[in-house]
Short mmCIF file of C-alpha atoms in Angstrom, two decimals:
data_model
loop_
_atom_site.label_atom_id
_atom_site.label_comp_id
_atom_site.label_asym_id
_atom_site.label_seq_id
_atom_site.Cartn_x
_atom_site.Cartn_y
_atom_site.Cartn_z
CA MET A 1 -54.21 -2.47 -122.04
CA MET A 2 -51.55 -5.16 -122.32
CA GLU A 3 -51.27 -4.61 -126.08
CA ASN A 4 -50.61 -0.93 -125.38
CA LYS A 5 -48.53 -1.38 -122.22
CA GLU A 6 -45.52 0.65 -123.37
CA GLU A 7 -47.57 3.63 -124.58
CA LEU A 8 -49.67 3.68 -121.39
CA ALA A 9 -46.53 3.49 -119.23
CA ARG A 10 -44.95 6.40 -121.08
CA ILE A 11 -48.08 8.49 -120.49
CA ILE A 12 -47.81 7.80 -116.73
CA THR A 13 -44.12 8.75 -116.61
CA ALA A 14 -44.77 11.90 -118.67
CA GLU A 15 -47.61 13.20 -116.48
CA ASN A 16 -46.64 11.78 -113.08
CA GLY A 17 -42.83 11.55 -113.27
CA LYS A 18 -42.41 8.05 -111.83
CA PRO A 19 -39.63 5.91 -113.35
CA LEU A 20 -40.67 4.10 -116.52
CA LYS A 21 -40.04 0.69 -114.95
CA GLU A 22 -42.50 1.55 -112.14
CA ALA A 23 -44.99 2.85 -114.71
CA GLN A 24 -44.75 -0.40 -116.69
CA SER A 25 -45.38 -2.36 -113.49
CA GLU A 26 -48.39 -0.17 -112.76
CA ILE A 27 -49.93 -0.94 -116.16
CA VAL A 28 -49.60 -4.69 -115.58
CA TYR A 29 -51.08 -4.25 -112.08
CA SER A 30 -53.80 -2.00 -113.49
CA ALA A 31 -54.79 -4.46 -116.23
CA SER A 32 -54.89 -7.30 -113.71
CA PHE A 33 -57.89 -5.69 -111.98
CA LEU A 34 -59.87 -5.78 -115.22
CA GLU A 35 -59.01 -9.44 -115.68
CA TRP A 36 -59.77 -10.26 -112.04
CA PHE A 37 -63.17 -8.58 -111.95
CA ALA A 38 -64.13 -9.92 -115.38
CA GLU A 39 -63.73 -13.34 -113.76
CA GLU A 40 -65.51 -12.27 -110.55
CA ALA A 41 -68.54 -11.17 -112.60
CA ARG A 42 -69.36 -14.89 -112.94
CA ARG A 43 -69.42 -15.31 -109.18
CA ILE A 44 -71.97 -12.73 -108.04
CA TYR A 45 -73.90 -15.38 -106.16
CA GLY A 46 -77.27 -14.88 -104.52
CA ASP A 47 -78.91 -17.21 -101.98
CA VAL A 48 -81.87 -19.49 -101.51
CA ILE A 49 -82.96 -19.40 -97.86
CA PRO A 50 -84.88 -22.30 -96.27
CA PRO A 51 -88.39 -20.93 -95.52
CA SER A 52 -90.19 -21.20 -92.18
CA ALA A 53 -93.55 -21.53 -94.03
CA LYS A 54 -94.25 -24.32 -96.54
CA ASN A 55 -95.94 -22.04 -99.08
CA ARG A 56 -93.01 -19.62 -99.44
CA ARG A 57 -89.68 -19.55 -101.25
CA LEU A 58 -87.07 -17.02 -100.07
CA LEU A 59 -84.43 -15.64 -102.42
CA VAL A 60 -81.58 -13.16 -102.20
CA LEU A 61 -80.54 -11.32 -105.36
CA LYS A 62 -77.50 -9.10 -105.90
CA GLN A 63 -78.02 -6.18 -108.26
CA PRO A 64 -75.86 -3.25 -109.43
CA VAL A 65 -76.01 -0.21 -107.19
CA GLY A 66 -76.28 2.15 -110.19
CA VAL A 67 -74.16 5.00 -111.53
CA ALA A 68 -70.81 5.10 -109.74
CA ALA A 69 -68.70 8.26 -109.48
CA ILE A 70 -65.00 7.39 -109.36
CA ILE A 71 -62.64 10.07 -108.01
CA THR A 72 -58.98 9.09 -108.31
CA PRO A 73 -55.54 10.39 -107.27
CA TRP A 74 -52.42 11.25 -109.26
CA ASN A 75 -49.96 8.78 -107.71
CA PHE A 76 -51.35 5.73 -109.53
CA PRO A 77 -53.22 7.37 -112.41
CA SER A 78 -54.12 4.07 -114.09
CA ALA A 79 -54.38 1.43 -111.34
CA MET A 80 -56.59 3.52 -109.06
CA ILE A 81 -59.09 3.74 -111.92
CA THR A 82 -59.20 0.08 -112.92
CA ARG A 83 -59.33 -1.17 -109.31
CA LYS A 84 -62.63 0.69 -108.97
CA VAL A 85 -63.96 0.62 -112.53
CA GLY A 86 -63.22 -3.09 -113.01
CA ALA A 87 -65.42 -3.95 -110.02
CA ALA A 88 -68.13 -1.46 -111.01
CA LEU A 89 -68.42 -2.71 -114.60
CA ALA A 90 -68.39 -6.35 -113.48
CA ALA A 91 -71.26 -5.59 -111.10
CA GLY A 92 -73.21 -3.92 -113.93
CA CYS A 93 -72.70 -0.26 -113.00
CA THR A 94 -71.86 2.57 -115.37
CA VAL A 95 -69.10 4.92 -114.17
CA VAL A 96 -68.13 8.57 -114.28
CA VAL A 97 -64.40 8.95 -113.63
CA LYS A 98 -62.97 12.23 -112.37
CA PRO A 99 -59.19 11.81 -112.53
CA ALA A 100 -56.78 13.96 -110.54
CA GLU A 101 -56.15 17.32 -112.20
CA ASP A 102 -52.41 16.54 -112.28
CA THR A 103 -52.85 13.30 -114.26
CA PRO A 104 -55.89 13.31 -116.60
CA LEU A 105 -54.21 11.69 -119.60
CA SER A 106 -54.10 8.12 -118.28
CA ALA A 107 -57.86 8.22 -117.65
CA LEU A 108 -58.51 9.50 -121.17
CA ALA A 109 -56.23 6.84 -122.66
CA LEU A 110 -58.23 4.17 -120.82
CA GLY A 111 -61.38 5.73 -122.29
CA GLU A 112 -59.99 5.36 -125.79
CA LEU A 113 -59.04 1.73 -125.10
CA ALA A 114 -62.52 1.08 -123.65
CA ASN A 115 -63.96 2.25 -126.99
CA GLN A 116 -61.57 0.01 -128.90
CA ALA A 117 -62.42 -2.94 -126.65
CA GLY A 118 -66.14 -2.56 -127.36
CA ILE A 119 -67.35 -1.06 -124.09
CA PRO A 120 -70.64 0.65 -125.07
CA ALA A 121 -70.78 4.45 -125.22
CA GLY A 122 -71.85 6.00 -121.92
CA VAL A 123 -70.56 3.15 -119.75
CA TYR A 124 -67.03 4.46 -119.04
CA ASN A 125 -67.13 8.27 -118.85
CA VAL A 126 -64.26 10.65 -118.00
CA ILE A 127 -64.57 14.25 -116.84
CA PRO A 128 -61.15 15.89 -116.41
CA CYS A 129 -61.15 19.32 -114.85
CA SER A 130 -58.80 22.05 -113.69
CA ARG A 131 -57.57 22.45 -110.13
CA GLN A 132 -59.87 25.45 -109.77
CA GLN A 133 -62.95 23.41 -110.74
CA THR A 134 -62.12 20.22 -108.81
CA ALA A 135 -64.15 21.05 -105.69
CA ALA A 136 -67.20 22.10 -107.71
CA VAL A 137 -67.13 18.97 -109.89
CA GLY A 138 -66.69 16.77 -106.83
CA GLU A 139 -69.69 18.39 -105.17
CA VAL A 140 -71.90 17.77 -108.23
CA LEU A 141 -70.93 14.08 -108.26
CA CYS A 142 -71.59 13.74 -104.53
CA THR A 143 -74.94 15.54 -104.51
CA ASP A 144 -76.58 14.58 -107.81
CA PRO A 145 -79.38 12.08 -107.12
CA LEU A 146 -78.58 10.21 -110.35
CA VAL A 147 -75.29 9.08 -108.81
CA SER A 148 -75.77 6.12 -106.46
CA LYS A 149 -72.20 5.42 -105.41
CA ILE A 150 -69.04 7.42 -104.65
CA SER A 151 -65.64 5.76 -104.65
CA PHE A 152 -62.73 8.02 -103.71
CA THR A 153 -59.01 7.57 -103.19
CA GLY A 154 -57.16 10.55 -101.73
CA SER A 155 -56.55 12.49 -98.55
CA THR A 156 -58.54 12.01 -95.36
CA ALA A 157 -59.43 15.72 -95.30
CA THR A 158 -60.96 15.59 -98.79
CA GLY A 159 -62.68 12.29 -97.99
CA LYS A 160 -64.47 13.90 -95.05
CA ILE A 161 -65.78 16.68 -97.30
CA LEU A 162 -67.08 14.15 -99.84
CA LEU A 163 -68.71 12.08 -97.09
CA LYS A 164 -70.62 15.13 -95.86
CA GLN A 165 -71.74 15.97 -99.39
CA ALA A 166 -72.79 12.39 -100.15
CA ALA A 167 -74.80 12.19 -96.91
CA GLY A 168 -77.49 14.48 -98.33
CA THR A 169 -78.64 11.77 -100.73
CA VAL A 170 -77.42 8.83 -98.57
CA LYS A 171 -75.11 7.44 -101.24
CA ARG A 172 -73.08 4.28 -100.91
CA VAL A 173 -69.47 5.32 -100.36
CA SER A 174 -66.03 3.72 -100.54
CA MET A 175 -63.15 5.75 -99.15
CA GLU A 176 -59.47 4.84 -99.46
CA LEU A 177 -57.89 7.69 -97.52
CA GLY A 178 -54.57 8.74 -96.03
CA GLY A 179 -52.15 6.45 -94.24
CA HIS A 180 -49.32 6.84 -91.75
CA ALA A 181 -47.71 3.43 -92.07
CA PRO A 182 -45.39 2.23 -89.30
CA PHE A 183 -42.46 -0.06 -90.17
CA ILE A 184 -41.26 -1.86 -87.04
CA VAL A 185 -37.94 -3.70 -86.90
CA PHE A 186 -37.59 -5.94 -83.85
CA ASP A 187 -34.31 -7.22 -82.41
CA SER A 188 -35.03 -10.70 -83.79
CA ALA A 189 -35.33 -9.43 -87.38
CA ASN A 190 -33.01 -10.27 -90.24
CA VAL A 191 -31.57 -6.77 -90.63
CA ASP A 192 -30.54 -7.19 -94.28
CA HIS A 193 -34.04 -8.34 -95.22
CA ALA A 194 -35.53 -5.46 -93.21
CA VAL A 195 -33.35 -2.92 -95.04
CA ALA A 196 -34.40 -4.31 -98.43
CA GLY A 197 -38.05 -4.17 -97.39
CA ALA A 198 -37.64 -0.66 -96.01
CA LEU A 199 -36.08 0.59 -99.24
CA ALA A 200 -38.97 -0.79 -101.31
CA SER A 201 -41.70 0.29 -98.92
CA LYS A 202 -40.44 3.83 -98.38
CA TYR A 203 -39.03 5.01 -101.69
CA ARG A 204 -41.34 3.51 -104.33
CA ASN A 205 -42.78 6.38 -106.39
CA SER A 206 -40.47 8.69 -104.40
CA GLY A 207 -42.46 7.98 -101.25
CA GLN A 208 -45.72 9.13 -102.82
CA THR A 209 -48.04 6.20 -102.10
CA CYS A 210 -50.68 5.85 -99.40
CA VAL A 211 -49.11 2.61 -98.14
CA CYS A 212 -45.53 3.93 -98.09
CA THR A 213 -43.84 3.66 -94.72
CA ASN A 214 -44.04 7.02 -92.98
CA ARG A 215 -42.20 6.22 -89.74
CA PHE A 216 -39.62 3.57 -88.87
CA LEU A 217 -39.57 2.11 -85.37
CA VAL A 218 -36.37 0.18 -84.69
CA GLN A 219 -35.59 -1.71 -81.47
CA LYS A 220 -32.54 -0.47 -79.59
CA GLY A 221 -30.54 -3.72 -79.94
CA ILE A 222 -30.25 -3.43 -83.73
CA HIS A 223 -31.00 0.28 -84.20
CA ASP A 224 -27.48 1.43 -85.08
CA GLU A 225 -26.85 -1.49 -87.45
CA PHE A 226 -30.15 -0.90 -89.25
CA VAL A 227 -29.58 2.85 -89.67
CA GLU A 228 -26.05 2.30 -90.99
CA LYS A 229 -27.09 -0.35 -93.50
CA PHE A 230 -30.21 1.57 -94.54
CA ALA A 231 -28.15 4.70 -95.25
CA LYS A 232 -25.66 2.72 -97.36
CA ALA A 233 -28.50 1.10 -99.33
CA ILE A 234 -30.12 4.49 -100.00
CA GLU A 235 -26.84 5.96 -101.25
CA LYS A 236 -25.96 2.93 -103.37
CA GLU A 237 -29.28 1.85 -104.87
CA LEU A 238 -31.39 5.00 -105.30
CA HIS A 239 -30.82 7.28 -108.29
CA VAL A 240 -32.70 10.56 -108.75
CA GLY A 241 -33.42 11.63 -112.32
CA ASN A 242 -35.65 11.72 -115.37
CA GLY A 243 -38.24 8.95 -115.26
CA PHE A 244 -37.41 7.98 -118.86
CA ASP A 245 -33.77 7.31 -117.94
CA ALA A 246 -33.28 3.56 -117.39
CA LYS A 247 -31.11 3.98 -114.28
CA THR A 248 -33.55 6.32 -112.49
CA THR A 249 -35.30 4.94 -109.40
CA GLN A 250 -36.53 8.27 -108.01
CA GLY A 251 -38.48 10.72 -110.15
CA PRO A 252 -39.74 14.16 -109.12
CA LEU A 253 -42.39 14.91 -106.53
CA ILE A 254 -45.72 15.84 -108.07
CA ASN A 255 -45.47 19.61 -107.46
CA GLU A 256 -43.83 22.42 -105.47
CA LYS A 257 -46.29 22.06 -102.59
CA ALA A 258 -45.22 18.43 -102.10
CA VAL A 259 -41.55 19.43 -101.96
CA GLU A 260 -42.28 22.17 -99.43
CA LYS A 261 -44.00 19.67 -97.14
CA VAL A 262 -40.93 17.40 -97.12
CA GLU A 263 -38.72 20.40 -96.36
CA LYS A 264 -41.04 21.48 -93.56
CA HIS A 265 -40.94 18.03 -91.93
CA ILE A 266 -37.14 17.89 -92.12
CA MET A 267 -36.70 21.41 -90.72
CA ASP A 268 -39.10 20.67 -87.87
CA ALA A 269 -37.34 17.40 -86.98
CA VAL A 270 -33.84 18.89 -87.11
CA SER A 271 -34.93 21.85 -84.98
CA GLN A 272 -36.01 19.35 -82.31
CA GLY A 273 -32.78 17.35 -82.35
CA ALA A 274 -33.06 14.90 -85.26
CA SER A 275 -29.94 14.13 -87.30
CA VAL A 276 -29.79 13.97 -91.11
CA VAL A 277 -27.99 10.70 -91.89
CA THR A 278 -28.20 11.10 -95.67
CA GLY A 279 -29.99 13.45 -98.07
CA GLY A 280 -31.96 16.30 -96.57
CA LYS A 281 -32.38 18.81 -99.39
CA ARG A 282 -33.65 19.42 -102.91
CA HIS A 283 -31.74 17.57 -105.60
CA SER A 284 -29.68 19.48 -108.16
CA PHE A 285 -31.59 17.75 -110.98
CA GLY A 286 -34.54 20.15 -110.67
CA LYS A 287 -36.82 22.07 -108.31
CA ASN A 288 -39.32 19.22 -107.76
CA PHE A 289 -36.62 16.60 -107.20
CA PHE A 290 -35.64 15.76 -103.64
CA GLU A 291 -32.80 13.70 -102.21
CA PRO A 292 -33.87 10.41 -100.57
CA THR A 293 -33.52 11.33 -96.91
CA LEU A 294 -32.91 9.38 -93.70
CA LEU A 295 -33.29 10.92 -90.23
CA SER A 296 -32.20 9.45 -86.89
CA ASN A 297 -32.74 10.59 -83.29
CA VAL A 298 -36.39 11.12 -84.16
CA THR A 299 -39.11 11.47 -81.50
CA THR A 300 -42.89 11.12 -81.58
CA LYS A 301 -43.24 14.89 -81.04
CA MET A 302 -41.90 15.68 -84.50
CA LEU A 303 -44.26 16.48 -87.40
CA CYS A 304 -42.85 13.71 -89.59
CA THR A 305 -44.07 11.09 -87.09
CA ARG A 306 -47.48 12.70 -86.58
CA GLU A 307 -48.65 13.34 -90.15
CA GLU A 308 -48.16 11.75 -93.55
CA THR A 309 -45.18 13.20 -95.43
CA PHE A 310 -45.87 11.71 -98.89
CA GLY A 311 -42.28 12.10 -99.97
CA PRO A 312 -38.81 10.49 -99.80
CA LEU A 313 -38.27 11.01 -96.06
CA ALA A 314 -37.52 8.13 -93.68
CA PRO A 315 -37.55 9.09 -89.95
CA VAL A 316 -36.23 6.44 -87.52
CA ILE A 317 -37.47 6.21 -83.92
CA LYS A 318 -35.58 4.01 -81.44
CA PHE A 319 -37.79 1.96 -79.10
CA GLU A 320 -37.26 -0.31 -76.09
CA THR A 321 -40.03 -2.94 -75.96
CA GLU A 322 -42.69 -4.54 -78.17
CA VAL A 323 -45.39 -2.86 -76.08
CA ASP A 324 -43.79 0.54 -76.75
CA ALA A 325 -43.61 -0.09 -80.50
CA VAL A 326 -47.24 -1.17 -80.81
CA ALA A 327 -48.38 1.81 -78.73
CA ILE A 328 -46.47 4.27 -80.94
CA ALA A 329 -47.74 2.58 -84.12
CA ASN A 330 -51.36 2.65 -82.95
CA ALA A 331 -51.31 6.25 -81.70
CA ALA A 332 -52.30 7.53 -85.17
CA ASN A 333 -55.93 8.29 -86.01
CA VAL A 334 -55.49 6.51 -89.36
CA GLY A 335 -54.74 2.86 -90.08
CA LEU A 336 -54.12 1.82 -93.68
CA ALA A 337 -50.96 -0.31 -93.86
CA GLY A 338 -48.36 -1.42 -91.32
CA TYR A 339 -45.16 -3.43 -91.62
CA PHE A 340 -42.86 -5.24 -89.23
CA TYR A 341 -39.86 -7.53 -89.32
CA SER A 342 -39.40 -10.30 -86.77
CA GLN A 343 -38.35 -13.94 -86.69
CA ASP A 344 -40.21 -14.75 -83.46
CA PRO A 345 -43.42 -16.67 -84.41
CA ALA A 346 -45.28 -15.76 -81.21
CA GLN A 347 -44.37 -12.10 -81.61
CA ILE A 348 -45.46 -12.16 -85.26
CA TRP A 349 -48.96 -13.34 -84.31
CA ARG A 350 -49.24 -10.88 -81.42
CA VAL A 351 -48.17 -7.82 -83.38
CA ALA A 352 -50.07 -8.69 -86.57
CA GLU A 353 -53.28 -8.93 -84.56
CA GLN A 354 -52.60 -5.83 -82.43
CA LEU A 355 -51.65 -3.36 -85.18
CA GLU A 356 -54.62 -1.09 -85.88
CA VAL A 357 -54.40 -1.14 -89.68
CA GLY A 358 -56.31 -2.72 -92.54
CA MET A 359 -53.24 -4.42 -94.07
CA VAL A 360 -50.13 -5.87 -92.46
CA GLY A 361 -46.85 -6.80 -94.12
CA VAL A 362 -44.87 -9.33 -92.05
CA ASN A 363 -41.27 -9.51 -93.29
CA GLU A 364 -42.52 -7.89 -96.50
CA GLY A 365 -42.31 -4.29 -97.67
CA ILE A 366 -44.63 -4.53 -100.71
CA ILE A 367 -48.02 -6.13 -100.05
CA SER A 368 -50.52 -4.95 -102.70
CA SER A 369 -52.05 -7.73 -104.79
CA VAL A 370 -55.16 -7.97 -106.97
CA GLU A 371 -56.31 -11.06 -105.05
CA CYS A 372 -56.18 -9.38 -101.64
CA PRO A 373 -58.50 -6.80 -100.02
CA PHE A 374 -57.06 -3.28 -100.04
CA GLY A 375 -58.32 -0.76 -97.49
CA GLY A 376 -57.93 0.70 -94.04
CA ILE A 377 -59.59 1.25 -90.68
CA LYS A 378 -60.05 4.29 -88.41
CA GLN A 379 -59.79 7.47 -90.52
CA SER A 380 -58.10 5.64 -93.40
CA GLY A 381 -61.41 4.86 -95.00
CA LEU A 382 -64.43 2.68 -95.61
CA GLY A 383 -64.76 -0.51 -97.67
CA ARG A 384 -62.28 -2.68 -99.56
CA GLU A 385 -60.96 -2.76 -103.12
CA GLY A 386 -59.65 -5.70 -105.13
CA SER A 387 -60.10 -9.32 -104.01
CA LYS A 388 -63.38 -11.22 -103.88
CA TYR A 389 -64.71 -8.53 -101.53
CA GLY A 390 -64.18 -5.59 -103.90
CA ILE A 391 -67.21 -6.24 -106.10
CA ASP A 392 -69.57 -6.10 -103.09
CA GLU A 393 -68.97 -2.32 -102.93
CA TYR A 394 -70.99 -1.97 -106.16
CA LEU A 395 -73.84 -4.39 -105.37
CA GLU A 396 -77.13 -4.05 -103.53
CA ILE A 397 -78.73 -7.03 -101.78
CA LYS A 398 -82.42 -7.59 -102.53
CA TYR A 399 -84.55 -10.08 -100.60
CA VAL A 400 -87.48 -11.65 -102.52
CA CYS A 401 -90.26 -13.46 -100.68
CA PHE A 402 -92.26 -15.61 -103.13
CA GLY A 403 -95.52 -16.62 -101.40
CA GLY A 404 -98.79 -18.38 -102.16
CA LEU A 405 -97.13 -21.54 -103.46
#
């Protein structure tokens, strides 16, 4: 992958639209999971348990779960594959990858590289399909008794369908589902640092990541300063355009439906009293391009604070107290990532422990790392990817009692 980094990055930008610099970063991130899990393969430790009877020896073995079906999204068409496949192959599982219908080429390119790297035929398999056939192919993977494991990244609604289908054969499942990430800025925060973190967290991949901030909660003492500085940063640092243009930071949204959802959220918010600080409409560059948008005077009754937008929209809610902020953040039925900025050590511990999410960024807007466990709680999913925990998703534990000694 690293030898072909530039070609792989160009494939991502061509089929997904993200800026080439982001695509190049994704390939490095993607390759790092293969390296990480290749190393973790040497650390699939079992156990020897002290026996209660003298004539017995008690062992615990870890064995591959079997064929793993890998269903991946379009927003990270390379990294979402290797984060799963790297762990599966290291555990000893063969895989069948069904990439998103919008972005099949990255998966096929990885298949070609797997051949070149010497991965045996039949170990890494790819089945692209059309949008019309996606549901049918997913059902086959979830119901076929030859498949032992389902790993899916995508929407919570689709995840629930796959869970029901997989239940018939009681498959092992990993689900990395939708998020609704809060980004809280407390009065004690360094506002400039918070703005930089907000820009990175919200607008990476044009807001199309599951850990992107979806709602900003800013304490009343610094609310106006934050909104003003955030708006200036958006206007100065973000550039909408062709992903292959070096100055572009914001590519297109994935399709017309995605653009319509952003428009719907803005219209709903404005109709209930929200103010457009900057942006607010489609960009002149093309029909799937949208201006990075900032809304103020936002309330918790608005759609953009109740469901995931998955686009370049930043709604800001003003809050009074820490208790209020945590309550608003935790009101969602999902809990993938959460972020907050504070310089009060006691507050940092309180809020980090109270936020109902699987991952917390404290004074950081970008938190993903190959060494760390990625996943959520509540309706954001089941299991963890990456880290030393990720390989366990593809292993079964077998207890062996050796008697008559």
